[in-house]
Amino acid sequence: MSELLNGLNDKQKEAAMYVDGPLLILAGAGSGKTRTLTYKIAYLLEEGIVKPWEILAITFTNKAAKEMKTRVESLIGENGNDIWLGTFHSVCVRILKREINLIGYSTDFNIFDELDKEKVIKEVLKKLNIDDKVYPVSLIKYEISNAKDKMIDYVKYKNDAIGDFRKEKIAEVYELYQKTLKQNNALDFDDIIMLTVKIFLENPDRLNYYQNKFKYILVDEYQDTNKVQFILISLLSAAHGKICVVGDESQSIYGFRGADISNILNFEREYPNAKVVKLEENYRSTKNILNAANEVIKNNKSKIDKKLWTENDEGEKICYKTLPNEYEEVEFVVDKIDEICKKENKTYSDFAVLFRTNAQARVLEEVFMRNGTPYKLIGGLKFYSRKEIKDLTSYLKLIQNKDDNISLKRIINEPKRGIGDTALDRLDILATENNISIFELIQDSNNLIGIRSAGNIIMFRDMINELIALKDKIKISELMKEVLKKSGYEDMLNQEDSKESEMRFENLMEFIGVAMEFENETADATLADFLDSIALVSDVDKLDESSEAVTLMTMHSAKGLEFDDVFLVGMEDGLFPSKRSIDEVDGIEEERRLCYVGITRAKERLYITNASKRTLYGSTTYTMPSRFVDEISDDLLDEESQENKSLRKRKSEDYLDNEYSQVDSIISSNNFIPKSTSNKSSFGLSVDSFLKNISGVSSKPSYESKSFNNDYTVGMQVKHKKFGVGVIKKIEEEGEDFKLDIQFENFGFKRLMANFTPLEIIEK
């Protein structure tokens, strides 16, 4: 046996050495999967089974790819540079740079991010005269992305939509959106993999080339793959079956993004001769934390039989605490962190606070700031989404790809050059009529006759042409400086002379620093390579682990990370698990997997908190503990936590009994529901949603027929200036005011304050 593998445990060695066919490595949380993968790659090379350039290794984040590459190079030296190692998207971009001309694109294509995508969709909706209130941009984005994840192009989507008016409208948008991208020689994020698969399916010779090239394929986080990623991997491995996938179905938490857990559950069906190796020894967490995770996840039915174990110490018992409200909940977290830092040799970066939904971040930030506790919020405004960064990126994109109308439209009048929307619309129409890009159109000054801002357009054109001429002569960072000078962007910020403009300038300098770092790390760095690299950066990839601050992040963002001490806040039914998931088997199982991920981020200590009463989305409600807390045995909790759990459970049961009695009271006074349905067992824990769904019935019956000073009553029909006609469903006191829950015909449910909302009473 190779001495290289001496540092692995028996199961890790077994996985690293098996190279005869398909292999599924079931790697539990903290079981050393990255170590196993990197040693497997090193073993393949040391034994001469494959050459470095014959290995394709795919991860899900740039950070994971970089870590794996560093580890491989430490084992085998510079040969690691020849391995195709990267994310699904970066690997596919590399293929597309060679092959995309086969489907009518140029190899200097640009990649549009989510903001670019939204802008194109808005333009398409405007051109098609479709109301974005009826067909919101977010809905269109989701539908298009979901279709591409399933390999459904606009032609198939259009055919499938026949007979469904709403889908037919979305199909129109999808078609024009895709044609607009192609006209701009641009791809969105979802196109990257879909078009790679399209090339392989339409060009068997190219598929055959890559099948022969990649003689061994490794895929990390296989449980997070979607349909199009599954097809890509299946195509590439079909010729030889030398494929190794690593994953953990218990950490499949991206179903809402299209991840298909059946890919890992059915691996043995897809590859009947597959070998399965389970990595069940956890090196991260204490026994108590690990046992809690096992007790939660065992309640899922869609799973593969395995149980994590560890030789680590028992560790401290888990702390479970209920606080009166969300502010006191976070105060407890802050105080506990400060207390531990003072008593022990801990720094703020050893702690993480994980939450279920972004809406919880506001109170967390507020309390952390008030207490002066340093923190970093992962998932705030992304660096590459800031206006100044988007502006400079758009200049670079236009310099790289003159057909990019979207980037041109963004910066032709940024800074202000007196080129208005009317002139831009005229250029857009002329370019479309001539089937050329706007930049190509303005190269001929005769096309600008009759346009008032023609002189300014010519100055802009000449400036871009100068920068294009510099593109291949100077470094990317130097080109960025030239853009800021020649475009007038730097002067604009200097003239503003404000704190905001100073901050925007600092952000641009940071961006140039990113380019300089890229130049140092990448041999013969080109502008195209740089644009590709920043298009593929994710938010968690930019997590600065060196800064001394508590990490605040959603549980989804925490996947793959670990911290000494972890706080899971907001552990309440309806929040975590979410309301939407509670009545769905698949939904509650994914929420449970998310809880499992949250628990297993902790190495030494785990704190679970909730609030008796929480205000979220403008509504204050009394809460019930998360069912996931109940799934953790009392003997894993400290004594105070056991008492809290018991007391909280009794209070929740009393609360439910009170709610049931309200339901009985409501039902007995209304003839529209049979009395027999008031049986408790028919409502379970969804009694709140039942109350809200009874038309005209308030969860506080005493308000049902009560008239207030403002003359509003439940069931009254009212009209709002913006939202139109609606019906008051519920009225609740709020200090000196009243909250009105109104169901509007065209805008859905809204919660408004009576004294601040002018409403016209239509019908009492």
Short mmCIF file of N, CA, C and O in Angstrom, two decimals, residues 26-31 223 247-253 279-282 284-285 289-300 303-304 306-309 354 555 558-561 566 568 571 576 588-602 606 628 631-632:
data_model
loop_
_atom_site.label_atom_id
_atom_site.label_comp_id
_atom_site.label_asym_id
_atom_site.label_seq_id
_atom_site.Cartn_x
_atom_site.Cartn_y
_atom_site.Cartn_z
N LEU A 26 -20.17 8.22 0.83
CA LEU A 26 -21.13 8.89 1.71
C LEU A 26 -20.36 9.48 2.87
O LEU A 26 -19.90 8.75 3.76
N ALA A 27 -20.18 10.80 2.83
CA ALA A 27 -19.31 11.46 3.79
C ALA A 27 -20.14 12.31 4.74
O ALA A 27 -20.64 13.37 4.37
N GLY A 28 -20.29 11.84 5.98
CA GLY A 28 -21.02 12.60 6.99
C GLY A 28 -20.32 13.90 7.33
O GLY A 28 -19.14 14.09 7.00
N ALA A 29 -21.03 14.78 8.01
CA ALA A 29 -20.46 16.08 8.38
C ALA A 29 -19.19 15.89 9.20
O ALA A 29 -19.14 15.08 10.12
N GLY A 30 -18.13 16.64 8.81
CA GLY A 30 -16.89 16.62 9.57
C GLY A 30 -16.12 15.32 9.50
O GLY A 30 -15.29 15.03 10.36
N SER A 31 -16.37 14.51 8.45
CA SER A 31 -15.74 13.18 8.37
C SER A 31 -14.48 13.18 7.50
O SER A 31 -13.92 12.13 7.22
N GLN A 223 -24.91 15.64 -3.49
CA GLN A 223 -26.31 15.76 -3.09
C GLN A 223 -26.92 17.09 -3.53
O GLN A 223 -28.14 17.25 -3.53
N GLY A 247 -20.73 12.87 -1.18
CA GLY A 247 -21.83 13.68 -0.70
C GLY A 247 -22.46 13.10 0.55
O GLY A 247 -22.03 12.06 1.07
N ASP A 248 -23.48 13.80 1.01
CA ASP A 248 -24.21 13.39 2.21
C ASP A 248 -25.66 13.81 2.02
O ASP A 248 -25.97 15.00 2.03
N GLU A 249 -26.52 12.83 1.82
CA GLU A 249 -27.93 13.16 1.58
C GLU A 249 -28.54 13.90 2.76
O GLU A 249 -29.51 14.66 2.61
N SER A 250 -27.96 13.74 3.96
CA SER A 250 -28.46 14.44 5.14
C SER A 250 -28.13 15.93 5.12
O SER A 250 -28.61 16.69 5.96
N GLN A 251 -27.28 16.36 4.16
CA GLN A 251 -26.96 17.78 4.03
C GLN A 251 -27.47 18.35 2.70
O GLN A 251 -26.97 19.37 2.23
N SER A 252 -28.48 17.70 2.13
CA SER A 252 -29.09 18.22 0.90
C SER A 252 -30.10 19.30 1.27
O SER A 252 -31.21 19.00 1.72
N ILE A 253 -29.72 20.57 1.09
CA ILE A 253 -30.55 21.68 1.60
C ILE A 253 -30.89 22.72 0.53
O ILE A 253 -31.36 23.80 0.85
N LEU A 279 -18.19 7.21 5.17
CA LEU A 279 -17.29 7.88 6.12
C LEU A 279 -18.16 8.37 7.27
O LEU A 279 -18.88 9.36 7.14
N GLU A 280 -18.11 7.69 8.40
CA GLU A 280 -19.02 7.99 9.51
C GLU A 280 -18.29 8.54 10.75
O GLU A 280 -18.95 8.96 11.69
N GLU A 281 -16.95 8.52 10.72
CA GLU A 281 -16.23 9.07 11.87
C GLU A 281 -16.10 10.57 11.73
O GLU A 281 -15.54 11.08 10.75
N ASN A 282 -16.63 11.29 12.70
CA ASN A 282 -16.60 12.75 12.69
C ASN A 282 -15.41 13.25 13.50
O ASN A 282 -15.16 12.79 14.61
N ARG A 284 -14.91 16.67 13.91
CA ARG A 284 -15.16 18.08 14.21
C ARG A 284 -15.81 18.30 15.58
O ARG A 284 -15.33 19.10 16.38
N SER A 285 -16.90 17.61 15.85
CA SER A 285 -17.77 17.96 16.97
C SER A 285 -17.59 17.04 18.17
O SER A 285 -17.07 15.93 18.06
N ILE A 289 -22.85 17.10 20.76
CA ILE A 289 -23.32 17.81 19.57
C ILE A 289 -23.67 16.81 18.46
O ILE A 289 -24.72 16.91 17.81
N LEU A 290 -22.81 15.83 18.28
CA LEU A 290 -23.02 14.83 17.23
C LEU A 290 -24.27 13.99 17.50
O LEU A 290 -25.05 13.70 16.59
N ASN A 291 -24.47 13.62 18.77
CA ASN A 291 -25.65 12.84 19.12
C ASN A 291 -26.93 13.63 18.87
O ASN A 291 -27.94 13.07 18.45
N ALA A 292 -26.87 14.93 19.14
CA ALA A 292 -28.04 15.78 18.88
C ALA A 292 -28.36 15.79 17.39
O ALA A 292 -29.53 15.69 16.98
N ALA A 293 -27.32 15.91 16.56
CA ALA A 293 -27.52 15.91 15.11
C ALA A 293 -28.12 14.59 14.64
O ALA A 293 -29.05 14.56 13.83
N ASN A 294 -27.59 13.47 15.17
CA ASN A 294 -28.10 12.15 14.80
C ASN A 294 -29.56 11.98 15.20
O ASN A 294 -30.36 11.38 14.47
N GLU A 295 -29.92 12.50 16.39
CA GLU A 295 -31.29 12.34 16.87
C GLU A 295 -32.28 13.13 16.02
O GLU A 295 -33.43 12.72 15.85
N VAL A 296 -31.85 14.26 15.52
CA VAL A 296 -32.73 15.05 14.66
C VAL A 296 -32.90 14.37 13.30
O VAL A 296 -34.02 14.15 12.82
N ILE A 297 -31.80 14.01 12.66
CA ILE A 297 -31.85 13.53 11.27
C ILE A 297 -32.48 12.14 11.16
O ILE A 297 -33.00 11.77 10.09
N LYS A 298 -32.48 11.36 12.23
CA LYS A 298 -33.04 10.00 12.15
C LYS A 298 -34.54 10.03 11.86
O LYS A 298 -35.12 9.01 11.45
N ASN A 299 -35.18 11.17 12.05
CA ASN A 299 -36.62 11.29 11.80
C ASN A 299 -36.96 11.45 10.32
O ASN A 299 -38.13 11.43 9.95
N ASN A 300 -35.93 11.63 9.48
CA ASN A 300 -36.18 11.70 8.03
C ASN A 300 -36.31 10.31 7.44
O ASN A 300 -35.60 9.39 7.83
N LYS A 303 -33.38 8.91 3.33
CA LYS A 303 -31.98 8.94 3.75
C LYS A 303 -31.36 7.57 3.52
O LYS A 303 -32.05 6.57 3.31
N ILE A 304 -30.04 7.54 3.57
CA ILE A 304 -29.28 6.30 3.46
C ILE A 304 -28.78 5.96 4.86
O ILE A 304 -28.31 6.84 5.59
N LYS A 306 -26.86 5.47 7.88
CA LYS A 306 -25.52 5.72 8.40
C LYS A 306 -25.67 6.48 9.71
O LYS A 306 -26.69 7.12 9.96
N LYS A 307 -24.66 6.42 10.56
CA LYS A 307 -24.71 7.12 11.84
C LYS A 307 -23.32 7.63 12.18
O LYS A 307 -22.36 6.87 12.26
N LEU A 308 -23.23 8.94 12.37
CA LEU A 308 -21.94 9.54 12.70
C LEU A 308 -21.52 9.18 14.13
O LEU A 308 -22.35 9.09 15.03
N TRP A 309 -20.23 9.00 14.30
CA TRP A 309 -19.67 8.76 15.62
C TRP A 309 -18.34 9.49 15.71
O TRP A 309 -17.77 9.92 14.71
N LEU A 354 -26.35 31.55 13.59
CA LEU A 354 -27.03 31.08 12.38
C LEU A 354 -28.53 31.27 12.52
O LEU A 354 -29.11 31.00 13.57
N MET A 555 -28.41 29.66 7.77
CA MET A 555 -27.93 28.28 7.86
C MET A 555 -27.54 27.75 6.50
O MET A 555 -26.62 26.94 6.38
N ALA A 558 -24.04 28.71 5.81
CA ALA A 558 -23.04 28.13 6.72
C ALA A 558 -22.53 26.78 6.25
O ALA A 558 -21.55 26.26 6.80
N LYS A 559 -23.17 26.22 5.25
CA LYS A 559 -22.79 24.88 4.80
C LYS A 559 -21.30 24.85 4.42
O LYS A 559 -20.80 25.71 3.73
N GLY A 560 -20.58 23.84 4.91
CA GLY A 560 -19.17 23.70 4.60
C GLY A 560 -18.25 24.42 5.56
O GLY A 560 -17.03 24.28 5.47
N LEU A 561 -18.82 25.20 6.49
CA LEU A 561 -18.00 25.95 7.44
C LEU A 561 -18.07 25.30 8.83
O LEU A 561 -18.91 24.45 9.08
N VAL A 566 -21.48 27.74 18.28
CA VAL A 566 -22.54 28.10 17.33
C VAL A 566 -23.85 28.36 18.07
O VAL A 566 -24.23 27.61 18.97
N LEU A 568 -27.87 28.74 17.31
CA LEU A 568 -28.99 28.61 16.38
C LEU A 568 -30.14 29.41 16.97
O LEU A 568 -30.72 29.02 17.99
N MET A 571 -35.43 29.27 16.88
CA MET A 571 -35.85 27.87 16.73
C MET A 571 -37.32 27.74 17.15
O MET A 571 -37.64 27.29 18.24
N PHE A 576 -38.63 28.12 11.89
CA PHE A 576 -37.73 27.01 11.56
C PHE A 576 -38.18 25.77 12.30
O PHE A 576 -37.92 25.65 13.48
N ILE A 588 -40.59 19.46 5.06
CA ILE A 588 -40.15 19.32 6.45
C ILE A 588 -38.86 18.52 6.52
O ILE A 588 -38.00 18.76 7.38
N GLU A 589 -38.67 17.59 5.60
CA GLU A 589 -37.42 16.80 5.60
C GLU A 589 -36.23 17.67 5.20
O GLU A 589 -35.14 17.53 5.75
N GLU A 590 -36.44 18.58 4.23
CA GLU A 590 -35.34 19.47 3.86
C GLU A 590 -35.02 20.44 4.99
O GLU A 590 -33.86 20.74 5.26
N GLU A 591 -36.05 20.92 5.70
CA GLU A 591 -35.81 21.80 6.85
C GLU A 591 -35.03 21.04 7.94
O GLU A 591 -34.16 21.60 8.59
N ARG A 592 -35.37 19.76 8.12
CA ARG A 592 -34.66 18.96 9.13
C ARG A 592 -33.20 18.77 8.73
O ARG A 592 -32.30 18.80 9.57
N ARG A 593 -32.96 18.57 7.44
CA ARG A 593 -31.57 18.46 6.98
C ARG A 593 -30.82 19.77 7.22
O ARG A 593 -29.63 19.77 7.56
N LEU A 594 -31.53 20.88 7.05
CA LEU A 594 -30.92 22.19 7.30
C LEU A 594 -30.57 22.34 8.77
O LEU A 594 -29.52 22.89 9.13
N CYS A 595 -31.45 21.84 9.64
CA CYS A 595 -31.17 21.88 11.08
C CYS A 595 -29.94 21.03 11.40
O CYS A 595 -29.08 21.41 12.19
N TYR A 596 -29.85 19.87 10.76
CA TYR A 596 -28.69 18.97 10.92
C TYR A 596 -27.41 19.69 10.51
O TYR A 596 -26.38 19.60 11.20
N VAL A 597 -27.47 20.42 9.39
CA VAL A 597 -26.30 21.19 8.94
C VAL A 597 -25.93 22.24 9.99
O VAL A 597 -24.76 22.40 10.35
N GLY A 598 -26.94 22.95 10.51
CA GLY A 598 -26.68 23.98 11.51
C GLY A 598 -26.01 23.41 12.75
O GLY A 598 -25.01 23.95 13.25
N ILE A 599 -26.53 22.30 13.27
CA ILE A 599 -25.98 21.68 14.48
C ILE A 599 -24.53 21.25 14.25
O ILE A 599 -23.66 21.47 15.10
N THR A 600 -24.26 20.65 13.10
CA THR A 600 -22.92 20.09 12.85
C THR A 600 -21.89 21.13 12.44
O THR A 600 -20.75 20.77 12.13
N ARG A 601 -22.26 22.41 12.45
CA ARG A 601 -21.24 23.46 12.26
C ARG A 601 -20.44 23.66 13.54
O ARG A 601 -19.35 24.26 13.52
N ALA A 602 -21.00 23.23 14.68
CA ALA A 602 -20.40 23.50 15.99
C ALA A 602 -19.35 22.45 16.35
O ALA A 602 -19.60 21.25 16.23
N LEU A 606 -22.83 24.28 21.56
CA LEU A 606 -24.02 24.58 20.76
C LEU A 606 -25.07 25.23 21.65
O LEU A 606 -25.39 24.72 22.73
N PHE A 628 -37.92 20.53 16.06
CA PHE A 628 -36.57 19.95 16.04
C PHE A 628 -35.94 19.95 17.44
O PHE A 628 -35.09 19.11 17.74
N GLU A 631 -36.95 16.89 19.22
CA GLU A 631 -36.31 15.68 18.72
C GLU A 631 -34.95 15.42 19.36
O GLU A 631 -34.34 14.38 19.15
N ILE A 632 -34.46 16.40 20.13
CA ILE A 632 -33.19 16.25 20.85
C ILE A 632 -33.48 15.75 22.26
O ILE A 632 -34.26 16.35 22.99
#
